[in-house]
Amino acid sequence: GENVEQHPSTLSVQEGDSAVIKCTYSDSASNYFPWYKQELGKRPQLIIDIRSNVGEKKDQRIAVTLNKTAKHFSLHITETQPEDSAVYFCAATRVTDSWGKLQFGAGTQVVVTP
Amino acid sequence: DTEVTQTPKHLVMGMTNKKSLKCEQHMGHRAMYWYKQKAKKPPELMFVYSYEKLSINESVPSRFSPECPNSSLLNLHLHALQPEDSALYLCASSQVVRQRGNTIYFGEGSWLTVV
């Protein structure tokens, strides 16, 4: 089955700096890679996703890159703000058969200090 | 409207109790899921329903019993739980089409404490 590794486990950044979280996956057939943000006591919320036919996707201050050959994908947050503080989970799945069977990474606790 | 609603938000139950968690979505999604999340850990898939039929059961103990009465509702019946079952239980839903990527929307979760 799919195995997703996520690094780092914690990330402290100064407000205004950039944050980068990296994930690797094992199943070369995985073709959908969402990122979820979970604030303390709240639900995981999708912030951005990327499909395997795309190498990069951007949404305002957030971007995701995918390297299929190396089987890794990364989340980039620019101009970080205190409200970016949360746990971020990457995930991977092969949607052609097992829809919704997301395999999550272990999570990254991001702390943005003013 | 990307809303999945769950009730109750908090539940405390004894090990001999029977209780149920409820989930509802009105996005026309035909796949619904139960995930379990322990503190500081990622969500773990428990069950997947597709078109109201159980598609995936991730070897979950029988003290957890899912039910999908219709395309909008998903229940999780709880009986004879153990203290280690205390966790956040997340319901989620998504489209079921063979497109490349089905966004999964999570509900707010039900915080379960077993005493």
PDB file of C-alpha atoms in Angstrom:
ATOM      1  CA  GLY A   1       0.000   0.000   0.000  1.00  0.00           C
ATOM      2  CA  GLU A   2       0.876   3.671  -0.128  1.00  0.00           C
ATOM      3  CA  ASN A   3       3.265   5.134   2.438  1.00  0.00           C
ATOM      4  CA  VAL A   4       3.680   8.887   2.841  1.00  0.00           C
ATOM      5  CA  GLU A   5       6.531  10.475   4.772  1.00  0.00           C
ATOM      6  CA  GLN A   6       6.361  14.128   5.794  1.00  0.00           C
ATOM      7  CA  HIS A   7       9.095  16.463   7.026  1.00  0.00           C
ATOM      8  CA  PRO A   8       9.719  18.362   9.164  1.00  0.00           C
ATOM      9  CA  SER A   9       7.485  17.396  12.067  1.00  0.00           C
ATOM     10  CA  THR A  10       7.682  20.931  13.474  1.00  0.00           C
ATOM     11  CA  LEU A  11       8.511  24.203  11.779  1.00  0.00           C
ATOM     12  CA  SER A  12       8.954  27.579  13.432  1.00  0.00           C
ATOM     13  CA  VAL A  13       9.108  30.638  11.211  1.00  0.00           C
ATOM     14  CA  GLN A  14       9.107  34.379  11.716  1.00  0.00           C
ATOM     15  CA  GLU A  15       6.137  36.247  10.380  1.00  0.00           C
ATOM     16  CA  GLY A  16       6.788  37.240   6.794  1.00  0.00           C
ATOM     17  CA  ASP A  17       9.230  34.414   6.113  1.00  0.00           C
ATOM     18  CA  SER A  18       8.497  31.412   3.903  1.00  0.00           C
ATOM     19  CA  ALA A  19       7.680  27.885   5.052  1.00  0.00           C
ATOM     20  CA  VAL A  20       8.293  24.679   3.119  1.00  0.00           C
ATOM     21  CA  ILE A  21       6.955  21.231   3.973  1.00  0.00           C
ATOM     22  CA  LYS A  22       8.079  18.161   2.037  1.00  0.00           C
ATOM     23  CA  CYS A  23       6.412  14.800   1.487  1.00  0.00           C
ATOM     24  CA  THR A  24       7.486  11.642  -0.289  1.00  0.00           C
ATOM     25  CA  TYR A  25       5.235   8.808  -1.386  1.00  0.00           C
ATOM     26  CA  SER A  26       5.907   5.204  -2.288  1.00  0.00           C
ATOM     27  CA  ASP A  27       3.172   4.189  -4.749  1.00  0.00           C
ATOM     28  CA  SER A  28       4.071   5.397  -8.240  1.00  0.00           C
ATOM     29  CA  ALA A  29       0.414   4.937  -9.217  1.00  0.00           C
ATOM     30  CA  SER A  30      -0.761   7.661  -6.811  1.00  0.00           C
ATOM     31  CA  ASN A  31      -2.200  10.522  -8.815  1.00  0.00           C
ATOM     32  CA  TYR A  32      -3.871  12.924  -6.407  1.00  0.00           C
ATOM     33  CA  PHE A  33      -2.095  14.880  -3.672  1.00  0.00           C
ATOM     34  CA  PRO A  34      -4.114  17.146  -1.377  1.00  0.00           C
ATOM     35  CA  TRP A  35      -2.862  19.280   1.495  1.00  0.00           C
ATOM     36  CA  TYR A  36      -4.968  19.832   4.590  1.00  0.00           C
ATOM     37  CA  LYS A  37      -4.629  22.457   7.307  1.00  0.00           C
ATOM     38  CA  GLN A  38      -5.922  21.631  10.762  1.00  0.00           C
ATOM     39  CA  GLU A  39      -6.143  24.307  13.411  1.00  0.00           C
ATOM     40  CA  LEU A  40      -6.331  23.271  17.044  1.00  0.00           C
ATOM     41  CA  GLY A  41      -9.685  21.678  17.795  1.00  0.00           C
ATOM     42  CA  LYS A  42     -10.941  22.111  14.231  1.00  0.00           C
ATOM     43  CA  ARG A  43     -11.528  19.902  11.209  1.00  0.00           C
ATOM     44  CA  PRO A  44      -8.890  19.279   8.526  1.00  0.00           C
ATOM     45  CA  GLN A  45      -9.552  21.727   5.698  1.00  0.00           C
ATOM     46  CA  LEU A  46      -8.315  21.338   2.163  1.00  0.00           C
ATOM     47  CA  ILE A  47      -6.062  24.234   1.255  1.00  0.00           C
ATOM     48  CA  ILE A  48      -4.678  23.094  -2.072  1.00  0.00           C
ATOM     49  CA  ASP A  49      -4.350  19.933  -4.140  1.00  0.00           C
ATOM     50  CA  ILE A  50      -2.471  18.792  -7.198  1.00  0.00           C
ATOM     51  CA  ARG A  51      -3.010  16.062  -9.725  1.00  0.00           C
ATOM     52  CA  SER A  52      -0.266  14.022 -11.311  1.00  0.00           C
ATOM     53  CA  ASN A  53      -0.617  15.664 -14.702  1.00  0.00           C
ATOM     54  CA  VAL A  54       0.475  19.015 -13.226  1.00  0.00           C
ATOM     55  CA  GLY A  55       3.885  19.976 -11.855  1.00  0.00           C
ATOM     56  CA  GLU A  56       2.965  23.078  -9.908  1.00  0.00           C
ATOM     57  CA  LYS A  57      -0.105  24.867  -8.642  1.00  0.00           C
ATOM     58  CA  LYS A  58      -0.419  28.190  -6.895  1.00  0.00           C
ATOM     59  CA  ASP A  59      -3.181  29.879  -4.928  1.00  0.00           C
ATOM     60  CA  GLN A  60      -2.229  33.295  -3.556  1.00  0.00           C
ATOM     61  CA  ARG A  61       0.426  32.685  -0.874  1.00  0.00           C
ATOM     62  CA  ILE A  62       0.277  28.908  -1.151  1.00  0.00           C
ATOM     63  CA  ALA A  63       1.895  26.734  -3.797  1.00  0.00           C
ATOM     64  CA  VAL A  64       2.411  23.034  -4.253  1.00  0.00           C
ATOM     65  CA  THR A  65       4.997  21.347  -6.454  1.00  0.00           C
ATOM     66  CA  LEU A  66       5.060  17.733  -7.582  1.00  0.00           C
ATOM     67  CA  ASN A  67       8.005  15.702  -8.851  1.00  0.00           C
ATOM     68  CA  LYS A  68       6.580  12.406 -10.112  1.00  0.00           C
ATOM     69  CA  THR A  69       9.965  10.968 -10.994  1.00  0.00           C
ATOM     70  CA  ALA A  70      11.313  11.475  -7.501  1.00  0.00           C
ATOM     71  CA  LYS A  71       7.901  10.797  -5.925  1.00  0.00           C
ATOM     72  CA  HIS A  72       7.854  13.849  -3.766  1.00  0.00           C
ATOM     73  CA  PHE A  73       5.686  16.917  -3.412  1.00  0.00           C
ATOM     74  CA  SER A  74       6.042  20.074  -1.373  1.00  0.00           C
ATOM     75  CA  LEU A  75       3.922  22.832   0.116  1.00  0.00           C
ATOM     76  CA  HIS A  76       5.259  26.369   0.009  1.00  0.00           C
ATOM     77  CA  ILE A  77       3.756  29.179   2.073  1.00  0.00           C
ATOM     78  CA  THR A  78       5.099  32.661   1.412  1.00  0.00           C
ATOM     79  CA  GLU A  79       4.776  35.787   3.577  1.00  0.00           C
ATOM     80  CA  THR A  80       3.624  33.714   6.543  1.00  0.00           C
ATOM     81  CA  GLN A  81       1.128  35.204   8.973  1.00  0.00           C
ATOM     82  CA  PRO A  82       0.195  34.173  12.529  1.00  0.00           C
ATOM     83  CA  GLU A  83      -3.058  32.664  11.220  1.00  0.00           C
ATOM     84  CA  ASP A  84      -0.977  30.203   9.216  1.00  0.00           C
ATOM     85  CA  SER A  85      -0.090  28.495  12.510  1.00  0.00           C
ATOM     86  CA  ALA A  86      -1.628  25.009  12.383  1.00  0.00           C
ATOM     87  CA  VAL A  87      -0.849  21.376  11.648  1.00  0.00           C
ATOM     88  CA  TYR A  88      -0.475  20.655   7.949  1.00  0.00           C
ATOM     89  CA  PHE A  89      -1.037  17.184   6.523  1.00  0.00           C
ATOM     90  CA  CYS A  90      -0.048  16.013   3.086  1.00  0.00           C
ATOM     91  CA  ALA A  91      -1.827  13.043   1.553  1.00  0.00           C
ATOM     92  CA  ALA A  92      -1.677  10.822  -1.494  1.00  0.00           C
ATOM     93  CA  THR A  93      -4.098   8.494  -3.198  1.00  0.00           C
ATOM     94  CA  ARG A  94      -4.741   6.601  -6.401  1.00  0.00           C
ATOM     95  CA  VAL A  95      -8.219   7.681  -7.317  1.00  0.00           C
ATOM     96  CA  THR A  96      -8.751   5.282 -10.210  1.00  0.00           C
ATOM     97  CA  ASP A  97      -9.867   2.576  -7.818  1.00  0.00           C
ATOM     98  CA  SER A  98      -9.815   3.378  -4.123  1.00  0.00           C
ATOM     99  CA  TRP A  99     -11.496   6.750  -4.024  1.00  0.00           C
ATOM    100  CA  GLY A 100     -11.100   8.554  -0.771  1.00  0.00           C
ATOM    101  CA  LYS A 101      -8.544   6.164   0.620  1.00  0.00           C
ATOM    102  CA  LEU A 102      -6.189   8.964   1.454  1.00  0.00           C
ATOM    103  CA  GLN A 103      -2.869   8.045   2.985  1.00  0.00           C
ATOM    104  CA  PHE A 104      -1.827  10.934   5.191  1.00  0.00           C
ATOM    105  CA  GLY A 105       1.638  12.015   6.208  1.00  0.00           C
ATOM    106  CA  ALA A 106       2.360  12.341   9.924  1.00  0.00           C
ATOM    107  CA  GLY A 107       1.775  16.092   9.910  1.00  0.00           C
ATOM    108  CA  THR A 108       3.843  19.248  10.388  1.00  0.00           C
ATOM    109  CA  GLN A 109       3.189  21.645  13.258  1.00  0.00           C
ATOM    110  CA  VAL A 110       3.807  25.123  11.880  1.00  0.00           C
ATOM    111  CA  VAL A 111       4.267  27.985  14.343  1.00  0.00           C
ATOM    112  CA  VAL A 112       4.473  31.527  12.984  1.00  0.00           C
ATOM    113  CA  THR A 113       5.859  33.980  15.514  1.00  0.00           C
ATOM    114  CA  PRO A 114       5.102  37.706  15.172  1.00  0.00           C
TER     115      PRO A 114
ATOM    116  CA  ASP B   1     -22.228  24.816   0.145  1.00  0.00           C
ATOM    117  CA  THR B   2     -19.330  22.610   1.217  1.00  0.00           C
ATOM    118  CA  GLU B   3     -20.798  21.532   4.515  1.00  0.00           C
ATOM    119  CA  VAL B   4     -20.669  18.245   6.370  1.00  0.00           C
ATOM    120  CA  THR B   5     -22.422  18.412   9.713  1.00  0.00           C
ATOM    121  CA  GLN B   6     -21.828  16.049  12.600  1.00  0.00           C
ATOM    122  CA  THR B   7     -23.657  15.470  15.859  1.00  0.00           C
ATOM    123  CA  PRO B   8     -22.996  15.389  18.699  1.00  0.00           C
ATOM    124  CA  LYS B   9     -19.901  17.572  18.915  1.00  0.00           C
ATOM    125  CA  HIS B  10     -18.920  15.987  22.226  1.00  0.00           C
ATOM    126  CA  LEU B  11     -19.865  12.609  23.674  1.00  0.00           C
ATOM    127  CA  VAL B  12     -18.868  10.934  26.909  1.00  0.00           C
ATOM    128  CA  MET B  13     -19.904   7.314  27.237  1.00  0.00           C
ATOM    129  CA  GLY B  14     -19.277   4.399  29.531  1.00  0.00           C
ATOM    130  CA  MET B  15     -17.859   1.137  28.306  1.00  0.00           C
ATOM    131  CA  THR B  16     -21.262  -0.558  28.512  1.00  0.00           C
ATOM    132  CA  ASN B  17     -23.198   2.187  26.749  1.00  0.00           C
ATOM    133  CA  LYS B  18     -24.636   2.214  23.246  1.00  0.00           C
ATOM    134  CA  LYS B  19     -24.474   5.495  21.407  1.00  0.00           C
ATOM    135  CA  SER B  20     -24.432   6.774  17.829  1.00  0.00           C
ATOM    136  CA  LEU B  21     -22.611   9.470  15.913  1.00  0.00           C
ATOM    137  CA  LYS B  22     -24.484  11.115  13.073  1.00  0.00           C
ATOM    138  CA  CYS B  23     -23.327  12.821   9.897  1.00  0.00           C
ATOM    139  CA  GLU B  24     -25.211  14.658   7.172  1.00  0.00           C
ATOM    140  CA  GLN B  25     -24.241  16.286   3.884  1.00  0.00           C
ATOM    141  CA  HIS B  26     -26.320  17.962   1.198  1.00  0.00           C
ATOM    142  CA  MET B  27     -23.689  18.358  -1.491  1.00  0.00           C
ATOM    143  CA  GLY B  28     -24.960  15.435  -3.550  1.00  0.00           C
ATOM    144  CA  HIS B  29     -21.862  13.428  -2.701  1.00  0.00           C
ATOM    145  CA  ARG B  30     -22.279   9.687  -3.042  1.00  0.00           C
ATOM    146  CA  ALA B  31     -19.179   8.693  -1.071  1.00  0.00           C
ATOM    147  CA  MET B  32     -19.072   9.109   2.687  1.00  0.00           C
ATOM    148  CA  TYR B  33     -16.352   8.201   5.146  1.00  0.00           C
ATOM    149  CA  TRP B  34     -15.572   7.746   8.786  1.00  0.00           C
ATOM    150  CA  TYR B  35     -12.092   8.646   9.979  1.00  0.00           C
ATOM    151  CA  LYS B  36     -10.651   8.374  13.473  1.00  0.00           C
ATOM    152  CA  GLN B  37      -8.073  10.881  14.674  1.00  0.00           C
ATOM    153  CA  LYS B  38      -6.006  10.668  17.840  1.00  0.00           C
ATOM    154  CA  ALA B  39      -4.242  13.706  19.260  1.00  0.00           C
ATOM    155  CA  LYS B  40      -1.262  14.908  17.202  1.00  0.00           C
ATOM    156  CA  LYS B  41      -1.824  12.146  14.623  1.00  0.00           C
ATOM    157  CA  PRO B  42      -3.236  12.152  11.090  1.00  0.00           C
ATOM    158  CA  PRO B  43      -6.776  10.902  10.405  1.00  0.00           C
ATOM    159  CA  GLU B  44      -7.069   7.140   9.950  1.00  0.00           C
ATOM    160  CA  LEU B  45      -9.669   5.742   7.585  1.00  0.00           C
ATOM    161  CA  MET B  46     -12.270   3.451   9.154  1.00  0.00           C
ATOM    162  CA  PHE B  47     -15.052   2.991   6.602  1.00  0.00           C
ATOM    163  CA  VAL B  48     -16.030   4.114   3.107  1.00  0.00           C
ATOM    164  CA  TYR B  49     -19.571   4.056   1.739  1.00  0.00           C
ATOM    165  CA  SER B  50     -20.199   4.464  -1.950  1.00  0.00           C
ATOM    166  CA  TYR B  51     -23.759   4.744  -3.228  1.00  0.00           C
ATOM    167  CA  GLU B  52     -24.932   3.752   0.241  1.00  0.00           C
ATOM    168  CA  LYS B  53     -23.005   0.486   0.157  1.00  0.00           C
ATOM    169  CA  LEU B  54     -20.022  -0.320   2.332  1.00  0.00           C
ATOM    170  CA  SER B  55     -16.990  -0.291   0.063  1.00  0.00           C
ATOM    171  CA  ILE B  56     -14.097  -0.299   2.497  1.00  0.00           C
ATOM    172  CA  ASN B  57     -13.792  -1.530   6.063  1.00  0.00           C
ATOM    173  CA  GLU B  58     -10.259  -1.001   7.322  1.00  0.00           C
ATOM    174  CA  SER B  59     -10.368  -3.955   9.727  1.00  0.00           C
ATOM    175  CA  VAL B  60     -12.268  -1.937  12.292  1.00  0.00           C
ATOM    176  CA  PRO B  61     -13.418  -3.805  15.449  1.00  0.00           C
ATOM    177  CA  SER B  62     -17.065  -4.836  15.434  1.00  0.00           C
ATOM    178  CA  ARG B  63     -17.815  -2.543  18.369  1.00  0.00           C
ATOM    179  CA  PHE B  64     -17.965   0.150  15.653  1.00  0.00           C
ATOM    180  CA  SER B  65     -20.913  -0.397  13.319  1.00  0.00           C
ATOM    181  CA  PRO B  66     -21.491   1.976  10.393  1.00  0.00           C
ATOM    182  CA  GLU B  67     -24.815   2.580   8.715  1.00  0.00           C
ATOM    183  CA  CYS B  68     -25.764   4.600   5.651  1.00  0.00           C
ATOM    184  CA  PRO B  69     -29.579   5.043   5.638  1.00  0.00           C
ATOM    185  CA  ASN B  70     -29.571   7.210   2.510  1.00  0.00           C
ATOM    186  CA  SER B  71     -27.268   9.222   0.305  1.00  0.00           C
ATOM    187  CA  SER B  72     -27.162  12.169   2.730  1.00  0.00           C
ATOM    188  CA  LEU B  73     -26.788  10.417   6.059  1.00  0.00           C
ATOM    189  CA  LEU B  74     -24.087   8.352   7.698  1.00  0.00           C
ATOM    190  CA  ASN B  75     -24.173   6.933  11.201  1.00  0.00           C
ATOM    191  CA  LEU B  76     -21.595   5.252  13.392  1.00  0.00           C
ATOM    192  CA  HIS B  77     -23.068   3.035  16.096  1.00  0.00           C
ATOM    193  CA  LEU B  78     -20.892   2.529  19.143  1.00  0.00           C
ATOM    194  CA  HIS B  79     -21.158  -0.327  21.619  1.00  0.00           C
ATOM    195  CA  ALA B  80     -18.878  -1.707  24.325  1.00  0.00           C
ATOM    196  CA  LEU B  81     -16.089   0.714  23.521  1.00  0.00           C
ATOM    197  CA  GLN B  82     -12.744   0.826  25.278  1.00  0.00           C
ATOM    198  CA  PRO B  83     -10.986   3.871  26.739  1.00  0.00           C
ATOM    199  CA  GLU B  84      -8.432   3.683  23.901  1.00  0.00           C
ATOM    200  CA  ASP B  85     -11.286   4.394  21.472  1.00  0.00           C
ATOM    201  CA  SER B  86     -11.416   7.944  22.794  1.00  0.00           C
ATOM    202  CA  ALA B  87     -10.633  10.170  19.821  1.00  0.00           C
ATOM    203  CA  LEU B  88     -11.994  12.674  17.342  1.00  0.00           C
ATOM    204  CA  TYR B  89     -14.283  10.929  14.858  1.00  0.00           C
ATOM    205  CA  LEU B  90     -14.455  12.703  11.528  1.00  0.00           C
ATOM    206  CA  CYS B  91     -17.117  12.204   8.902  1.00  0.00           C
ATOM    207  CA  ALA B  92     -16.274  13.194   5.347  1.00  0.00           C
ATOM    208  CA  SER B  93     -17.792  13.097   1.892  1.00  0.00           C
ATOM    209  CA  SER B  94     -16.760  13.389  -1.742  1.00  0.00           C
ATOM    210  CA  GLN B  95     -17.937  12.885  -5.266  1.00  0.00           C
ATOM    211  CA  VAL B  96     -17.685   9.374  -6.653  1.00  0.00           C
ATOM    212  CA  VAL B  97     -16.689   9.805 -10.236  1.00  0.00           C
ATOM    213  CA  ARG B  98     -13.675   8.359 -11.906  1.00  0.00           C
ATOM    214  CA  GLN B  99     -12.017  11.688 -12.367  1.00  0.00           C
ATOM    215  CA  ARG B 100      -8.507  12.336 -11.271  1.00  0.00           C
ATOM    216  CA  GLY B 101      -8.964  13.596  -7.763  1.00  0.00           C
ATOM    217  CA  ASN B 102     -11.993  13.671  -5.553  1.00  0.00           C
ATOM    218  CA  THR B 103     -11.906  16.433  -2.981  1.00  0.00           C
ATOM    219  CA  ILE B 104     -12.784  15.110   0.442  1.00  0.00           C
ATOM    220  CA  TYR B 105     -14.659  17.469   2.737  1.00  0.00           C
ATOM    221  CA  PHE B 106     -14.492  16.835   6.459  1.00  0.00           C
ATOM    222  CA  GLY B 107     -17.086  17.590   9.090  1.00  0.00           C
ATOM    223  CA  GLU B 108     -16.161  19.317  12.367  1.00  0.00           C
ATOM    224  CA  GLY B 109     -15.902  15.993  14.098  1.00  0.00           C
ATOM    225  CA  SER B 110     -17.331  14.367  17.206  1.00  0.00           C
ATOM    226  CA  TRP B 111     -15.062  14.294  20.241  1.00  0.00           C
ATOM    227  CA  LEU B 112     -15.600  10.948  21.932  1.00  0.00           C
ATOM    228  CA  THR B 113     -14.449  10.128  25.444  1.00  0.00           C
ATOM    229  CA  VAL B 114     -14.913   6.599  26.759  1.00  0.00           C
ATOM    230  CA  VAL B 115     -14.815   6.293  30.534  1.00  0.00           C
TER     231      VAL B 115
END
